[in-house]
Tab-separated table of C-alpha atoms and ligand atoms in Angstrom:
chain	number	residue	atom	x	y	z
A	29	UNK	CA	15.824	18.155	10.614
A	30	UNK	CA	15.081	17.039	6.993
A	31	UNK	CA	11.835	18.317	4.995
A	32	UNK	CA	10.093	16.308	2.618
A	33	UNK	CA	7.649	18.074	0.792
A	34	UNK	CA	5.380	17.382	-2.218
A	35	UNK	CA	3.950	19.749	-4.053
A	36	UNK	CA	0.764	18.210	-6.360
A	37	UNK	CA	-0.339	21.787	-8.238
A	38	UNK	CA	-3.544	20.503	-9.600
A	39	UNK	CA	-3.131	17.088	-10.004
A	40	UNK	CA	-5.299	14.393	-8.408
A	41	UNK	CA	-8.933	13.904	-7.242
A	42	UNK	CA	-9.882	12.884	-3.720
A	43	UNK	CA	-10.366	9.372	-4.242
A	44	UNK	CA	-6.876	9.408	-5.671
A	45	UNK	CA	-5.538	11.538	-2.856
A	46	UNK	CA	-6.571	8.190	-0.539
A	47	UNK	CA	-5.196	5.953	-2.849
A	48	UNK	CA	-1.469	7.322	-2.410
A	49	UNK	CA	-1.943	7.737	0.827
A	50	UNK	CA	-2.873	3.751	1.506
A	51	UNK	CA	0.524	3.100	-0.352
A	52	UNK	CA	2.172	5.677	1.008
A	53	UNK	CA	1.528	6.142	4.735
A	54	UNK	CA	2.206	2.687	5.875
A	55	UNK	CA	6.202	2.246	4.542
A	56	UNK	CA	6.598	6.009	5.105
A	57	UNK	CA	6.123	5.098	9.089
A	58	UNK	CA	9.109	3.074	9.085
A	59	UNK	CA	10.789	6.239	8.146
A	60	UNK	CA	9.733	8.439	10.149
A	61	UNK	CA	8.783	5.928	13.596
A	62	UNK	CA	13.108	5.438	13.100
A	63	UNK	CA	13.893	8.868	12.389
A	64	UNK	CA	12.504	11.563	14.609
A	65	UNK	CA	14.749	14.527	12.583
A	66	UNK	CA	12.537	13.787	9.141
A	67	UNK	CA	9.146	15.612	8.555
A	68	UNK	CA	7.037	15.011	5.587
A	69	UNK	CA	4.321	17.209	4.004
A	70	UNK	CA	1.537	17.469	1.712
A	71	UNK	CA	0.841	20.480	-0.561
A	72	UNK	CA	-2.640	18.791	-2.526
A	73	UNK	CA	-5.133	20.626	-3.828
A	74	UNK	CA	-7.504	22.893	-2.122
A	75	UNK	CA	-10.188	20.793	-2.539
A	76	UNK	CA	-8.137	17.572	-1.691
A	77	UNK	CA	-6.967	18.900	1.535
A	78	UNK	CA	-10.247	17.251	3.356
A	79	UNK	CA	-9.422	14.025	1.692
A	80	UNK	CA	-5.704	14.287	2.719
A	81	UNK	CA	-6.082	15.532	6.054
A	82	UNK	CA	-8.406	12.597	6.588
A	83	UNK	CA	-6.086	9.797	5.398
A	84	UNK	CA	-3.512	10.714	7.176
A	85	UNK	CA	-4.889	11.078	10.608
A	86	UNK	CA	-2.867	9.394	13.174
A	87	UNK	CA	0.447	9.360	11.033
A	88	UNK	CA	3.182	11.804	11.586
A	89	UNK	CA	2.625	13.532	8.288
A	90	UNK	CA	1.775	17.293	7.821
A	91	UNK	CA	-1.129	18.732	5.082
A	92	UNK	CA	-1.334	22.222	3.453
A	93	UNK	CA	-2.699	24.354	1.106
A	94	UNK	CA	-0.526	25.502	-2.331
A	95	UNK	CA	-1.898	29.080	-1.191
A	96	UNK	CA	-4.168	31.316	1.159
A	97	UNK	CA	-5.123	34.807	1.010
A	98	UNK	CA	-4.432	37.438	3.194
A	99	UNK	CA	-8.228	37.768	4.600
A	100	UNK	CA	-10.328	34.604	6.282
A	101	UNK	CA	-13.646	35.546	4.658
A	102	UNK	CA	-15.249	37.979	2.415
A	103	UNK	CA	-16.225	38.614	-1.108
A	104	UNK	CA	-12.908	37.094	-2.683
A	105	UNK	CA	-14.108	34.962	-4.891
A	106	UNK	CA	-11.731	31.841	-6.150
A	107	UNK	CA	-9.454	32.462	-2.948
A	108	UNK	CA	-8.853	29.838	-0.636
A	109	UNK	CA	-9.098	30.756	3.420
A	110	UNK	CA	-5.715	29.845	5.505
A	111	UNK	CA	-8.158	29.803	8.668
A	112	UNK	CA	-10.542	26.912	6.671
A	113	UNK	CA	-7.428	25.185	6.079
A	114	UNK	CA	-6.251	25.354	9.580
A	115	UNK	CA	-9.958	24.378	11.051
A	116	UNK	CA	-9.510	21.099	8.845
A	117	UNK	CA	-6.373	20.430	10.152
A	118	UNK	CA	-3.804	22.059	7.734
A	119	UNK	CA	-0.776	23.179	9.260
A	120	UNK	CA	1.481	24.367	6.548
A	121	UNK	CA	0.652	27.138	3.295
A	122	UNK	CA	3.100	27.303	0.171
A	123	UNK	CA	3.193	30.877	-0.867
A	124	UNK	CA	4.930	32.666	-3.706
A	125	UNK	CA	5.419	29.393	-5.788
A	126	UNK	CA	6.690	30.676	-9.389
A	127	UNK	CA	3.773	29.235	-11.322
A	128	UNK	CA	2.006	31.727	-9.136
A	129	UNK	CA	3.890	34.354	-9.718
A	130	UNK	CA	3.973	33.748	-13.249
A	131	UNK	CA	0.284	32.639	-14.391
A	132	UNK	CA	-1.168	34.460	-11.714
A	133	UNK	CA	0.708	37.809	-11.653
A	134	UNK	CA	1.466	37.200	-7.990
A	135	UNK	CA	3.411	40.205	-6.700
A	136	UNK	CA	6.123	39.901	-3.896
A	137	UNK	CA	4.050	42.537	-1.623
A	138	UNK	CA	0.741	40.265	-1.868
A	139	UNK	CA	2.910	37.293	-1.255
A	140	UNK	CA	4.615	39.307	1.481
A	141	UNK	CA	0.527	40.170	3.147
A	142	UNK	CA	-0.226	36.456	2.543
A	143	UNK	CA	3.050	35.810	4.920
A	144	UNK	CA	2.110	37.573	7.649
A	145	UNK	CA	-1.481	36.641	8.042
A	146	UNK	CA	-0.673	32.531	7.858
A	147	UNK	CA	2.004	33.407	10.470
A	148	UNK	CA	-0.599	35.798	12.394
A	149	UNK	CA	-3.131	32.457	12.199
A	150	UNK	CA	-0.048	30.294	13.637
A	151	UNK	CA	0.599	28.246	10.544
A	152	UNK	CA	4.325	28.205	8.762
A	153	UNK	CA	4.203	29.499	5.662
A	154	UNK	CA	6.483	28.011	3.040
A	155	UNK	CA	7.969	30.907	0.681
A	156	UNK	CA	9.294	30.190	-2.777
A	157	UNK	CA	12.115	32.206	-4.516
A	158	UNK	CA	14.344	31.750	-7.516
A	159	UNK	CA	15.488	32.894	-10.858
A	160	UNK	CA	14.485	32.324	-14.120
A	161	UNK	CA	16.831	31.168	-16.778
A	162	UNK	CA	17.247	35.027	-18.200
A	163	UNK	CA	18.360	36.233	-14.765
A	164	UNK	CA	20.700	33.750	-14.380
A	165	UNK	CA	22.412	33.763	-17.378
A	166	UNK	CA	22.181	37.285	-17.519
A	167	UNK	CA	24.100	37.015	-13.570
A	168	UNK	CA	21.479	38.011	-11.306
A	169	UNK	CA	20.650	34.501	-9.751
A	170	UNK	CA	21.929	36.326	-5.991
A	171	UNK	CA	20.247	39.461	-6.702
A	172	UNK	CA	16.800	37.901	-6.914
A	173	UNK	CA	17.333	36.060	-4.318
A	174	UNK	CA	18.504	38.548	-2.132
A	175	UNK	CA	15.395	41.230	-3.236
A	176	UNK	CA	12.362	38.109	-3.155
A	177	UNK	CA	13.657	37.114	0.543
A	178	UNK	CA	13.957	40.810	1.362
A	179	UNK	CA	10.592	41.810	-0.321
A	180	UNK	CA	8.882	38.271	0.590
A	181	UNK	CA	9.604	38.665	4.275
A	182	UNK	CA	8.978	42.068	4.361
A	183	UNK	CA	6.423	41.387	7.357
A	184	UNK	CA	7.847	38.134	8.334
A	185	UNK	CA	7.296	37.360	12.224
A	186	UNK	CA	11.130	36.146	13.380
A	187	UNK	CA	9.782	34.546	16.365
A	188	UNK	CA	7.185	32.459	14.200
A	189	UNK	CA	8.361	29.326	12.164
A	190	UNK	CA	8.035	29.033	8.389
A	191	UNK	CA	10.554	28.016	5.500
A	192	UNK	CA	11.905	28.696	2.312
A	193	UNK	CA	12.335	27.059	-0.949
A	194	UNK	CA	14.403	27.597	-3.121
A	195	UNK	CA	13.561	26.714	-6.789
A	196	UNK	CA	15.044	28.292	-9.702
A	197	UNK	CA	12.228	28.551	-12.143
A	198	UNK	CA	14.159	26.853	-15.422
A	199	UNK	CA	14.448	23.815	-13.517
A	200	UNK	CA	10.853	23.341	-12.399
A	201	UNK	CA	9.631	20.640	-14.073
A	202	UNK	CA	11.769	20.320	-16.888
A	203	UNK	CA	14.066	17.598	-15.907
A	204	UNK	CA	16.802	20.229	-15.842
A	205	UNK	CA	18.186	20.431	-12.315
A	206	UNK	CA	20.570	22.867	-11.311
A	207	UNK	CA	24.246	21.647	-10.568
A	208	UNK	CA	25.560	21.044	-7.325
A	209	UNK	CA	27.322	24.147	-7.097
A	210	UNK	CA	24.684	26.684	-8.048
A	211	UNK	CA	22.672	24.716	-5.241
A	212	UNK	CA	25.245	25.347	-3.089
A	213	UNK	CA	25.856	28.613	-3.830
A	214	UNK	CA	22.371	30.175	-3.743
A	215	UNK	CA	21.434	27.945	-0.251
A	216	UNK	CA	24.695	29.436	1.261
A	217	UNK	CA	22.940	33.302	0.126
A	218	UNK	CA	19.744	32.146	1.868
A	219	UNK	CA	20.957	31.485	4.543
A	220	UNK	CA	23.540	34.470	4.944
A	221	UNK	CA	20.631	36.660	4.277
A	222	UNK	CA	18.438	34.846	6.787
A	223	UNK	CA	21.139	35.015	9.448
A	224	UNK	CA	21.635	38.590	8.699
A	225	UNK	CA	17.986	39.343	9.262
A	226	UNK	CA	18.192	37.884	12.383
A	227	UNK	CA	16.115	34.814	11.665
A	228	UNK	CA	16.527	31.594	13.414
A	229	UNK	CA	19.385	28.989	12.014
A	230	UNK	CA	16.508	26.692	12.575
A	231	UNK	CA	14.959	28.288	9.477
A	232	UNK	CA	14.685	25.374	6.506
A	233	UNK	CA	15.826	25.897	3.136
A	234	UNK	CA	14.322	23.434	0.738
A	235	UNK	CA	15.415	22.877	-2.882
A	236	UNK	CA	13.197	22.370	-5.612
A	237	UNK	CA	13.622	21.849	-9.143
A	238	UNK	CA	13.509	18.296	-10.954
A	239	UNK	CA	13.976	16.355	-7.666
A	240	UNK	CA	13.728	12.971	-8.619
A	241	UNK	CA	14.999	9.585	-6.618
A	242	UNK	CA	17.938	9.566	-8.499
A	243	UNK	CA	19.490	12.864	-7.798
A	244	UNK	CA	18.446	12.982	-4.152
A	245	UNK	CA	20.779	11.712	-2.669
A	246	UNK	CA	23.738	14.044	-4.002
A	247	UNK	CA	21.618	16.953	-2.898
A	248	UNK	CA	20.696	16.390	0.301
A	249	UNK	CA	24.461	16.342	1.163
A	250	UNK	CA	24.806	19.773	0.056
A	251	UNK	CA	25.407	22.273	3.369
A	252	UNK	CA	22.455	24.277	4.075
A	253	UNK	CA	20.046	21.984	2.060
A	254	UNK	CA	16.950	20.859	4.441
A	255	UNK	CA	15.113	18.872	2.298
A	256	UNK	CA	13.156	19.463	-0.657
A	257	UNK	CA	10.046	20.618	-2.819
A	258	UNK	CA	8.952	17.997	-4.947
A	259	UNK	CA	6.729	18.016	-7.999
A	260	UNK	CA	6.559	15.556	-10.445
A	261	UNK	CA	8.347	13.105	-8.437
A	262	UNK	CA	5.730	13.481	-5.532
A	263	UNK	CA	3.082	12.113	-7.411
A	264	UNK	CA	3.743	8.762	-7.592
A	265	UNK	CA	3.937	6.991	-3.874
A	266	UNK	CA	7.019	4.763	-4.891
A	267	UNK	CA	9.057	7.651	-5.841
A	268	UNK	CA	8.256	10.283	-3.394
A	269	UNK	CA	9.240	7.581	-1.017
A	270	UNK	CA	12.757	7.188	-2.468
A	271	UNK	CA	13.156	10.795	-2.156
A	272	UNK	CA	11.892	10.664	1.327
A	273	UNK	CA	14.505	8.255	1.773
A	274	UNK	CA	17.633	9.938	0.608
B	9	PGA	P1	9.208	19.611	-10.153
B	9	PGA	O1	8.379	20.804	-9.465
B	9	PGA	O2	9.752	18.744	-9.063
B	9	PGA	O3	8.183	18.901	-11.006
B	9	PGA	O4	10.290	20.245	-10.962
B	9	PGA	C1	8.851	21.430	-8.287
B	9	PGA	C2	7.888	22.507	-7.860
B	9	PGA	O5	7.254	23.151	-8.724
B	9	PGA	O6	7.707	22.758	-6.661
């Protein structure tokens, strides 16, 4: 199985949301009506999710949210409810995306609460983990992986799906993507550590980091690489598609 997923952080309105999706869906079919071992996903938005959810009914595509809290309702103001998202049809949360971590001091125990209650609902939470450029030059790049899966999954459900992605932070939208072997090397940690913990081989490890159509292809090839987590490139329908193609 191959993942496909685009993450918009907070880019697009709802009508605009509708517009990809009416150039999107329809060549995006062909893919996936001939190929039963690709899944595709949606990370818009909170308040896009409605609009996505919507134009994308009836098409084998999945919708989630960029982030839930740990709680359904309450007094949290600014949060965003992982049982809303799954009344409307969401199926999927990202958690622990770096931009989160960074600009909104997101520890790896909140991240780690978040986890367990979009499992507890029955949705798959997505995790992000990676290094920034000071901890890998400074050779830590498996260390922080090792300590954000441990810490991350800390109340993980092993029976209950979700996935990872792995994104090392430098090469989040700067155009910089890491090099076949570093890919390599960390997806083959992720995966060790996974298996060690006794999670299912099944598990999906997604790379992110300056995906673009022309890179792709090379990485998909790598071993333990399930797909991706795609930014900038998801934005526009023509390119996400030749991503979703690779
Ligand atoms: P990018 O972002 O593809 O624009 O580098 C990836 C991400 O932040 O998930």
């Amino acid at each position: 199985m191959k993942f496909f997923a685009a993450n918009w952080k907070l880019y697009k309105t709802p009508s605009e949301t509708r517009d990809f999706f009416g150039k999107f869906l329809e060549p995006a079919s062909k893919i996936l009506n001939s190929d039963t071992q690709t899944e595709i996903l949606f990370f818009p938005p909170a308040v896009n999710l409605e609009a996505a959810v919507q134009s994308t009914k009836g098409f084998k595509v999945q919708v989630g949210a960029q982030n839930s809290y740990f709680e359904s309702e309450g007094a949290f103001t600014g949060e965003t409810s992982a049982q809303t998202v799954k009344t409307i049809g969401g199926t999927w949360i990202l958690l622990g995306h770096s931009e989160r971590r960074k600009l909104f001091a997101e520890s790896d125990e909140l991240i780690a609460k978040k986890f367990a209650y979009v499992q507890k609902l029955g949705l798959k939470p997505m995790l992000c983990i990676g290094e920034t450029l000071e901890e890998r030059e400074s050779g830590k790049t498996l260390n922080v992986i090792q300590k954000q899966l441990s810490l991350g999954l800390a109340q993980a459900n092993a029976n209950q799906p979700f996935a990872i992605a792995y994104e090392p932070v430098w090469a989040i939208g700067t155009g910089k993507v890491a090099s076949l072997e570093q890919v390599q090397e960390a997806h083959a940690q992720v995966r060790a550590e996974l298996t060690a913990k006794g999670y299912s081989v099944e598990t999906p490890i997604l790379y992110g980091g300056s995906v673009k159509p022309d890179n792709a292809k090379a990485l998909i090839q790598i071993k333990n690489v399930n797909g991706f987590l795609v930014g900038g490139a998801s934005l526009d329908a023509k390119s996400f598609l030749e991503i979703c193609q690779a």
